[in-house]
Tab-separated table of C-alpha atoms and ligand atoms in Angstrom:
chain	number	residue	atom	x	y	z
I	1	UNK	CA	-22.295	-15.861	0.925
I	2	UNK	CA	-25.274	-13.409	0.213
I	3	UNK	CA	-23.841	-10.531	1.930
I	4	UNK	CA	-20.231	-10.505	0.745
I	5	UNK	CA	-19.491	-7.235	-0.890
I	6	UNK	CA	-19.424	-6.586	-4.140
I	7	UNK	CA	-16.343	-5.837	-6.465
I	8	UNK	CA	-18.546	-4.636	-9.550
I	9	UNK	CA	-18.093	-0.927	-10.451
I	10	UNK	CA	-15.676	-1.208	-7.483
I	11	UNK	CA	-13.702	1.328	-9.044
I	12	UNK	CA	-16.798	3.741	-10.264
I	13	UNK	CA	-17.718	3.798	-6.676
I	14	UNK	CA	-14.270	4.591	-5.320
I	15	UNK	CA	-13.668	7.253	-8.118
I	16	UNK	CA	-17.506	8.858	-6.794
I	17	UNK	CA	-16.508	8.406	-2.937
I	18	UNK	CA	-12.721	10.024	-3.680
I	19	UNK	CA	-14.332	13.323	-5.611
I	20	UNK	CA	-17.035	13.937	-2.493
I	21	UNK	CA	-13.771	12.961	-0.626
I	22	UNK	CA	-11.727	15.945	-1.942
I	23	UNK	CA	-15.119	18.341	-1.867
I	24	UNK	CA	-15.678	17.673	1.998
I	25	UNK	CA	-11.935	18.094	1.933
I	26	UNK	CA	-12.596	21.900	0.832
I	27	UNK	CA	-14.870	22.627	3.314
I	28	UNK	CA	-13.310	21.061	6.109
I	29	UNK	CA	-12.735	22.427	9.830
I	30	UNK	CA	-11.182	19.696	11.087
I	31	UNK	CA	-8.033	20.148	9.232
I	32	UNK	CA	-5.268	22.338	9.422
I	33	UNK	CA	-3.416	24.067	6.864
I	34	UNK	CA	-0.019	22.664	6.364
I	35	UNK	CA	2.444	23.986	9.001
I	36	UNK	CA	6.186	21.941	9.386
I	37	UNK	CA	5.288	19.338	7.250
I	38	UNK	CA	6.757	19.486	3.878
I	39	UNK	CA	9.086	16.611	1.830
I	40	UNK	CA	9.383	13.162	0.783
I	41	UNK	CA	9.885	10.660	3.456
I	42	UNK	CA	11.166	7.010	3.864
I	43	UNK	CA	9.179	4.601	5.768
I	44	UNK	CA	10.028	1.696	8.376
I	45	UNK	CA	13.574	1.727	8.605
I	46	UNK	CA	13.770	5.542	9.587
I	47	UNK	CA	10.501	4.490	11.509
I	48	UNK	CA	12.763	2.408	13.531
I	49	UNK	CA	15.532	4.238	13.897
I	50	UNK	CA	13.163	7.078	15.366
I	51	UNK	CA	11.641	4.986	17.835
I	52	UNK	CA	14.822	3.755	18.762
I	53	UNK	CA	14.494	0.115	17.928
I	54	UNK	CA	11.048	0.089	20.407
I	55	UNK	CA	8.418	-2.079	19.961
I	56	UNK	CA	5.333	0.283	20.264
I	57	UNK	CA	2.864	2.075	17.975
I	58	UNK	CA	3.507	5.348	16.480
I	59	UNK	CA	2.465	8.501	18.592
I	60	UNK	CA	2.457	12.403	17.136
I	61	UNK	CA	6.067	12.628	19.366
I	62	UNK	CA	7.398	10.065	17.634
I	63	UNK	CA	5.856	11.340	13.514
I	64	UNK	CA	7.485	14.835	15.225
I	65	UNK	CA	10.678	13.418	15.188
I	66	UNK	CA	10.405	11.096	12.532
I	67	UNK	CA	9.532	13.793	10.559
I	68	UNK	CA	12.796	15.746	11.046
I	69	UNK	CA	14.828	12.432	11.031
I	70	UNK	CA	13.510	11.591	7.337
I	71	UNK	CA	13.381	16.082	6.352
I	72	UNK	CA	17.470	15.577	6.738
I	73	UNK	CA	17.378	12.113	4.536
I	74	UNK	CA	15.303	14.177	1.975
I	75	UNK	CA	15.254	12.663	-1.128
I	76	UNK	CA	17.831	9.348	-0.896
I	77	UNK	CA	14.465	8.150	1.357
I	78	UNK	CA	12.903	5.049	0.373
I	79	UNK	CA	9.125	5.027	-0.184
I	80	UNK	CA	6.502	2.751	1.281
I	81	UNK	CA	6.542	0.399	3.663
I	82	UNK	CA	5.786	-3.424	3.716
I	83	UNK	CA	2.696	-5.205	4.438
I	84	UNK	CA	4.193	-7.250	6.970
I	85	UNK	CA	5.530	-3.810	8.612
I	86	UNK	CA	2.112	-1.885	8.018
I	87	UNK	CA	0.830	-4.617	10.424
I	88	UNK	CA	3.540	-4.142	12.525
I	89	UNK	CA	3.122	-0.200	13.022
I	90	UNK	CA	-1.024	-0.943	13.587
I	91	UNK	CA	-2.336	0.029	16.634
I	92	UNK	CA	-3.804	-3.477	18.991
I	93	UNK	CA	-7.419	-1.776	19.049
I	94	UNK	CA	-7.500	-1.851	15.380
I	95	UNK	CA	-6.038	-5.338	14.726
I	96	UNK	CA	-8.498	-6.373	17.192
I	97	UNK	CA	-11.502	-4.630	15.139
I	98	UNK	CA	-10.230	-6.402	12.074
I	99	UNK	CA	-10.305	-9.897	13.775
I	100	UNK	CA	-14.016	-9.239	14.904
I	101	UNK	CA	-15.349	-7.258	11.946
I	102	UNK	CA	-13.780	-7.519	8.671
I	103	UNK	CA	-13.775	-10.862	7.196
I	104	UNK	CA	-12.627	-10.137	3.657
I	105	UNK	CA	-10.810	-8.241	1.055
I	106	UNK	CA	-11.027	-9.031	-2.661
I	107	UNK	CA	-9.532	-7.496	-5.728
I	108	UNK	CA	-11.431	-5.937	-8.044
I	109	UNK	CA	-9.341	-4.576	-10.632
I	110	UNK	CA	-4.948	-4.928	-11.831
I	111	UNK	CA	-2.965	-2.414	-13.747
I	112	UNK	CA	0.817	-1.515	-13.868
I	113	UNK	CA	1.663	-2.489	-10.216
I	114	UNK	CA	-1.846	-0.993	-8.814
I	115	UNK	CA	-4.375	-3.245	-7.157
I	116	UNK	CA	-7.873	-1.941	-6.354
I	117	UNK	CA	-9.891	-4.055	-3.943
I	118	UNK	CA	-12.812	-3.774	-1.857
I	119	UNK	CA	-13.537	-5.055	1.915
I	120	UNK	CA	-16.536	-5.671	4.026
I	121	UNK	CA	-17.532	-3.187	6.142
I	122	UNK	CA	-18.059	-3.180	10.469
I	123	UNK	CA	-21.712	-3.343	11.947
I	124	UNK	CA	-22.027	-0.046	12.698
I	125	UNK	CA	-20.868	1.639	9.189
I	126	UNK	CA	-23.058	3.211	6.985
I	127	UNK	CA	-21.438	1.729	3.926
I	128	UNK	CA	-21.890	-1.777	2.867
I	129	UNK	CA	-17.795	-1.923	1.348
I	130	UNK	CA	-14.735	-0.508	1.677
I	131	UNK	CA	-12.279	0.505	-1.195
I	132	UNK	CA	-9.087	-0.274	-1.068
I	133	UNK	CA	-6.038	0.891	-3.347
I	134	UNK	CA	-2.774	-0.922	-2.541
I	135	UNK	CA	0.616	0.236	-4.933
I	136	UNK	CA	3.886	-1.829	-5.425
I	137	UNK	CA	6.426	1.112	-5.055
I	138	UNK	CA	8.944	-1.247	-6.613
I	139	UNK	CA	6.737	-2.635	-9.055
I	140	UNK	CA	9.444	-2.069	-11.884
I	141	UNK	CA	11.831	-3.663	-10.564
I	142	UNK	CA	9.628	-6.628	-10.099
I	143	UNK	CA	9.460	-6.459	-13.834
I	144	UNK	CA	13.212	-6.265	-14.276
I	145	UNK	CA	14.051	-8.980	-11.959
I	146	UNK	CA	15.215	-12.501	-13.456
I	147	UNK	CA	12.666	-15.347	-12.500
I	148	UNK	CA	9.022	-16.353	-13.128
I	149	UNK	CA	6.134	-13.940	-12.182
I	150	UNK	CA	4.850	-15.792	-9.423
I	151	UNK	CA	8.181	-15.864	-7.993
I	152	UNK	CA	7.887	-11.560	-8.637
I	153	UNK	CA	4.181	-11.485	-7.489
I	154	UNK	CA	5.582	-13.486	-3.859
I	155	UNK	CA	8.530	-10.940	-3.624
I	156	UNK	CA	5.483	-7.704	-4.506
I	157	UNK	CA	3.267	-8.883	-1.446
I	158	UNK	CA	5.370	-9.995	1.075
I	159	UNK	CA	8.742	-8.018	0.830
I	160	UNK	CA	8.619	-4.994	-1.110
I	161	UNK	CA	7.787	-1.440	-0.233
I	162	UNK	CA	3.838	-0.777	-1.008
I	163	UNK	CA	1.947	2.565	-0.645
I	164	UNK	CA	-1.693	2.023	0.380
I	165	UNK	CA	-5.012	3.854	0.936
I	166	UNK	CA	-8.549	3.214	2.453
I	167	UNK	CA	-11.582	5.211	1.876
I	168	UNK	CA	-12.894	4.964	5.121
I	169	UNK	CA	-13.044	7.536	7.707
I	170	UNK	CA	-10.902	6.365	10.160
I	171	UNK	CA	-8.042	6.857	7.363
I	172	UNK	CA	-9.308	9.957	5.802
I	173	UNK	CA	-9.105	11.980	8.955
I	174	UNK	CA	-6.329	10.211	10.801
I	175	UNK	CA	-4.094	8.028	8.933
I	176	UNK	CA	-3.846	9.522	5.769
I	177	UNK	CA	-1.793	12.445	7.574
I	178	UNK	CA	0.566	9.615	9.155
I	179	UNK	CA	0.892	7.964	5.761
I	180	UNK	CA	1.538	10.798	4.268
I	181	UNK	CA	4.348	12.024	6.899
I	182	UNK	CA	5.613	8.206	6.588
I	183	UNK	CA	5.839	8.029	2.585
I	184	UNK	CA	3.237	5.212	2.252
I	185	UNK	CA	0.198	7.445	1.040
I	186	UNK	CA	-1.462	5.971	-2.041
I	187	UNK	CA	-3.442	8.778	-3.540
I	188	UNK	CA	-3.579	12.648	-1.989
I	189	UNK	CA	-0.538	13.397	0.493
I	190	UNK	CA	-2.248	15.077	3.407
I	191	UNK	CA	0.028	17.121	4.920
I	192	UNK	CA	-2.900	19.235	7.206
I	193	UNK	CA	-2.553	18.258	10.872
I	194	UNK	CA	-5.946	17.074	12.205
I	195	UNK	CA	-7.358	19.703	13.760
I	196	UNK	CA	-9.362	17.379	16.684
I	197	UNK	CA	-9.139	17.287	20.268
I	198	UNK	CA	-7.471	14.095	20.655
I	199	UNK	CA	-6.063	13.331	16.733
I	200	UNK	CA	-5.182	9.371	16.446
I	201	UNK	CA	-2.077	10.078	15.210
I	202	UNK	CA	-0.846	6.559	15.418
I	203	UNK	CA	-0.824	3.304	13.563
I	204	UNK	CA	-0.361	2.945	10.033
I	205	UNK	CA	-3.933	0.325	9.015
I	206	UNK	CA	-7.205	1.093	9.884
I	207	UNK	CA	-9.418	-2.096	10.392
I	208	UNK	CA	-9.947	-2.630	6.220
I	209	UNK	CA	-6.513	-2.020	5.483
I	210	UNK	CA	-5.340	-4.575	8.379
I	211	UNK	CA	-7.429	-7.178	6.822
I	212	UNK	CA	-5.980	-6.239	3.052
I	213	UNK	CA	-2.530	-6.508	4.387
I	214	UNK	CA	-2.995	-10.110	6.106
I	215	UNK	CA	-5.116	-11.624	2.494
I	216	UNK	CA	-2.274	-10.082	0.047
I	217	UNK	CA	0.416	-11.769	2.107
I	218	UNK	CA	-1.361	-15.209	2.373
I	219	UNK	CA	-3.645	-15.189	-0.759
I	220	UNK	CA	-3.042	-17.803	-3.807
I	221	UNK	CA	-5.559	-15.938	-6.135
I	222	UNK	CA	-4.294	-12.304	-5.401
I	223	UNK	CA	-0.971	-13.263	-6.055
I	224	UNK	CA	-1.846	-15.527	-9.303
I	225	UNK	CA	-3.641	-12.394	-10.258
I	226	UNK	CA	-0.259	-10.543	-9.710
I	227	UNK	CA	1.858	-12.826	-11.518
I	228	UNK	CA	-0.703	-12.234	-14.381
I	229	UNK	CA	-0.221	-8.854	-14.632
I	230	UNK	CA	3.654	-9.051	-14.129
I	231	UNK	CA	3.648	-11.226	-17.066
I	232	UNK	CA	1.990	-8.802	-18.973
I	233	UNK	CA	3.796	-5.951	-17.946
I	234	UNK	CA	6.883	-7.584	-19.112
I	235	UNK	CA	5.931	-8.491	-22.762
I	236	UNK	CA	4.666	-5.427	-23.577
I	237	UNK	CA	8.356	-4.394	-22.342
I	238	UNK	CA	9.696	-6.798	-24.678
I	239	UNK	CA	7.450	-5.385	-27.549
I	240	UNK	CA	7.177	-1.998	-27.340
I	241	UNK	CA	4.550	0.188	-28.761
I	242	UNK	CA	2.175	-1.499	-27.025
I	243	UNK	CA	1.808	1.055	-24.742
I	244	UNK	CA	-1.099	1.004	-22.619
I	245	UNK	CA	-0.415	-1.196	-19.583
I	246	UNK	CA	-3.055	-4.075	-19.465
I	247	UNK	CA	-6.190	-3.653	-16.817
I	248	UNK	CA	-7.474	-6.848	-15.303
I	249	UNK	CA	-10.872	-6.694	-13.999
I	250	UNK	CA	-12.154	-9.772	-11.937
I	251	UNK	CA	-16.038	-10.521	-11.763
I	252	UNK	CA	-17.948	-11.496	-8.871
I	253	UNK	CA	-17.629	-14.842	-9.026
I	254	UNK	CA	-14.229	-15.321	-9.715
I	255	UNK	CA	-13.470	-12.607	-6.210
I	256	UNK	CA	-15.521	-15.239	-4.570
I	257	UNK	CA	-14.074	-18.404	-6.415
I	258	UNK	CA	-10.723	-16.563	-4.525
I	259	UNK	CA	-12.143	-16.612	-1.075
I	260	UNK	CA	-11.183	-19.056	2.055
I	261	UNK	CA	-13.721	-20.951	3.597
I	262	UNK	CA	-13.417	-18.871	6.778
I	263	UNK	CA	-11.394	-15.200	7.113
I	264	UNK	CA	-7.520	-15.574	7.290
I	265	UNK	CA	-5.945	-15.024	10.334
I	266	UNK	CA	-4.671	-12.356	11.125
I	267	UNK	CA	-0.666	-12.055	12.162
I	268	UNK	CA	0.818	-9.234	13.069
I	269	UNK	CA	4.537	-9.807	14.847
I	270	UNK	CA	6.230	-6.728	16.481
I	271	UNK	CA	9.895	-8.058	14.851
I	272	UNK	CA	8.512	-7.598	11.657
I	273	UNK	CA	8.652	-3.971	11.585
I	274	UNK	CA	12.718	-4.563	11.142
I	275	UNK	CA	11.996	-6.177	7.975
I	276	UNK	CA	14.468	-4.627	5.649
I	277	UNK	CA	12.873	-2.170	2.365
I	278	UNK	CA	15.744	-2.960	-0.124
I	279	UNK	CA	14.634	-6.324	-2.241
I	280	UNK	CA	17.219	-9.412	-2.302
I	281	UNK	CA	18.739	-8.604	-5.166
I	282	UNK	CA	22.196	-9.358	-6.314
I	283	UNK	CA	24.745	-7.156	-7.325
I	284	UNK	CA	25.313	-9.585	-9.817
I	285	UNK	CA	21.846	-10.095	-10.978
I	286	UNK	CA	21.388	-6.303	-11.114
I	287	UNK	CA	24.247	-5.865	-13.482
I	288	UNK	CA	23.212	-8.843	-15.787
I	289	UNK	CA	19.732	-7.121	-15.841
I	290	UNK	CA	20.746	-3.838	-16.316
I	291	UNK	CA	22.519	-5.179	-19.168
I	292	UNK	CA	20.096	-6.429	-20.499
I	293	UNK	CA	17.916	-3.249	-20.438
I	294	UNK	CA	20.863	-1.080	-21.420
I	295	UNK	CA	20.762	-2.098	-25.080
I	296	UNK	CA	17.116	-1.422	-25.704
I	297	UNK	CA	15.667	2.334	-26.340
I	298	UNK	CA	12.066	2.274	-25.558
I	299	UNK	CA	10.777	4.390	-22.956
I	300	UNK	CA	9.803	1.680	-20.291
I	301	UNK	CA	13.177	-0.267	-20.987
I	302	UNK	CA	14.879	3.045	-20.386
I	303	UNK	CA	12.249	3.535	-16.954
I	304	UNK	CA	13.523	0.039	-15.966
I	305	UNK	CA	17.356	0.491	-16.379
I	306	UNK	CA	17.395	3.731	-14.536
I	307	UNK	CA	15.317	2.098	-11.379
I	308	UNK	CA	18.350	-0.615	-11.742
I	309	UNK	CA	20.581	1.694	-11.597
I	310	UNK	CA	19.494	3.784	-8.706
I	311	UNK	CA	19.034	0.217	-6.531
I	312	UNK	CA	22.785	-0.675	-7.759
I	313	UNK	CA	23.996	2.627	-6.280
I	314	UNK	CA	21.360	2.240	-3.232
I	315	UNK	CA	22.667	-1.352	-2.547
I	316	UNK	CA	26.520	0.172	-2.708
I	317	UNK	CA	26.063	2.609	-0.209
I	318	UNK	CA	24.853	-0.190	2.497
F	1	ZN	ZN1	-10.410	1.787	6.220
């Protein structure tokens, strides 16, 4: 596996490519200065509402009117959206490109709820990887959540909201506008319209983030890796003062211990975009943990019993 990418100064390398990023950014023509777009936005469950329960993918009519639907939400809006439902929102032609292109993803680097991975790249890019950043919206109340972290790192990847980013071009000119109207940007919001011809405006993965999206849902190692950091995420709750959250880093060799033989397939099923946001929590269990939280003073206990709180009064007005 000579040419698989490599995750080493994975996050160097994305830190260089996001600062030249920002400076073409400056200087850019294709990009409009923001006009009606302004706010916080919810993702898939406004999503659907807006497209009226159609299975299709997103067009600039439908972010027009999404965008007003979620303006009059304002701030009660959810952020992120799943992976299962950033699938579901891709456009075919980029699912396909996936499928034929871009055989892997692999994590290069943990910390507090944010993963950092990189991805192959297509034939005809200039770049040898992609980077990747992928963030668990809900990542404290993973934390606060009764259970074992693997049980937590199953709920992060395949149900709860994420917010996402690719460095590729693709998203940096198209999608990172519709992620940013959807509430699923990782990274800059980009509320400039793209100032092309015939702007993409629709789908929510480019081809790397397609593939990211199918190997968090269906990857052991990722989601070890996740359980790893939940765990440590929720002693250094437990003994505060500790206050830096914990970075893992995995080598090359591990990222490629992690692999599949061949690429995971890649699912994408048009029902899933009515996956509900809100996590299957209890009212019970969210008392009992908010009890639990209520007593202690430190900052990130105090963090953790507010998030309860606000998905205690979320959950009561469903
Ligand atoms: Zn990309």
């Amino acid at each position: 596996m000579a040419d698989l990418p490599r995750v080493g100064n994975a996050i160097q390398a994305a830190n260089r490519r996001r600062l030249q990023e920002l400076e073409s950014r400056r200087q850019a023509r294709t990009i409009l200065a923001p006009t009606e777009v302004a706010g916080k936005y919810s993702a898939a469950r406004m999503l659907t509402t807006t497209l009226g329960g159609q299975v299709r993918p997103i067009t600039p009519q439908d972010l027009a009117a999404f965008r007003k639907a979620v303006a009059d939400l304002g701030k009660k809006a959810q952020q992120g959206i799943t992976a299962a439902e950033a699938l579901g929102l891709s456009r075919p032609a980029d699912v396909q490109r996936a499928r034929a292109e871009i055989r892997y993803s692999m994590v290069a680097r943990l910390q507090a709820g944010k993963l950092q991975l990189v991805t192959d790249s297509g034939p005809q890019s200039r770049m040898n990887r992609h980077h990747v950043t992928v963030e668990f919206v809900q990542y404290s109340a993973a934390l606060a959540r009764p259970g074992k972290p693997l049980g937590a790192a199953m709920w992060l990847v395949k149900e709860s909201p994420l917010k996402f980013e690719c460095d590729c071009e693709h998203f940096r000119f198209f999608l990172r506008y519709v992620a940013s109207a959807g509430g699923w940007v990782a990274g800059r919001v980009e509320h400039g319209y793209p100032k092309l011809k015939n702007p993409m405006l629709a789908g929510a993965c480019c081809k790397h983030l397609v593939r990211v999206m199918t190997d968090l849902q269906q990857s052991g190692g990722i989601r070890q890796r996740i359980a790893s950091m939940v765990e440590a995420d929720r002693l250094r709750i437990d003994a505060p003062g500790k206050a830096r959250p914990k970075v893992f880093t995995v080598s090359q060799q591990e990222a490629e211990g992690m692999l599949p033989k061949r690429a995971r397939t890649i699912r994408v099923q048009p029902h899933q975009r009515r996956a509900t946001l809100a996590p299957k929590a209890s009212q019970q269990d969210i008392a009992v943990a908010l009890a639990t939280f209520a007593s202690k003073t430190d900052p990130n206990s105090r963090a953790i019993a507010r998030a309860l709180a606000a998905l205690a009064a979320q959950q009561a007005r469903q």
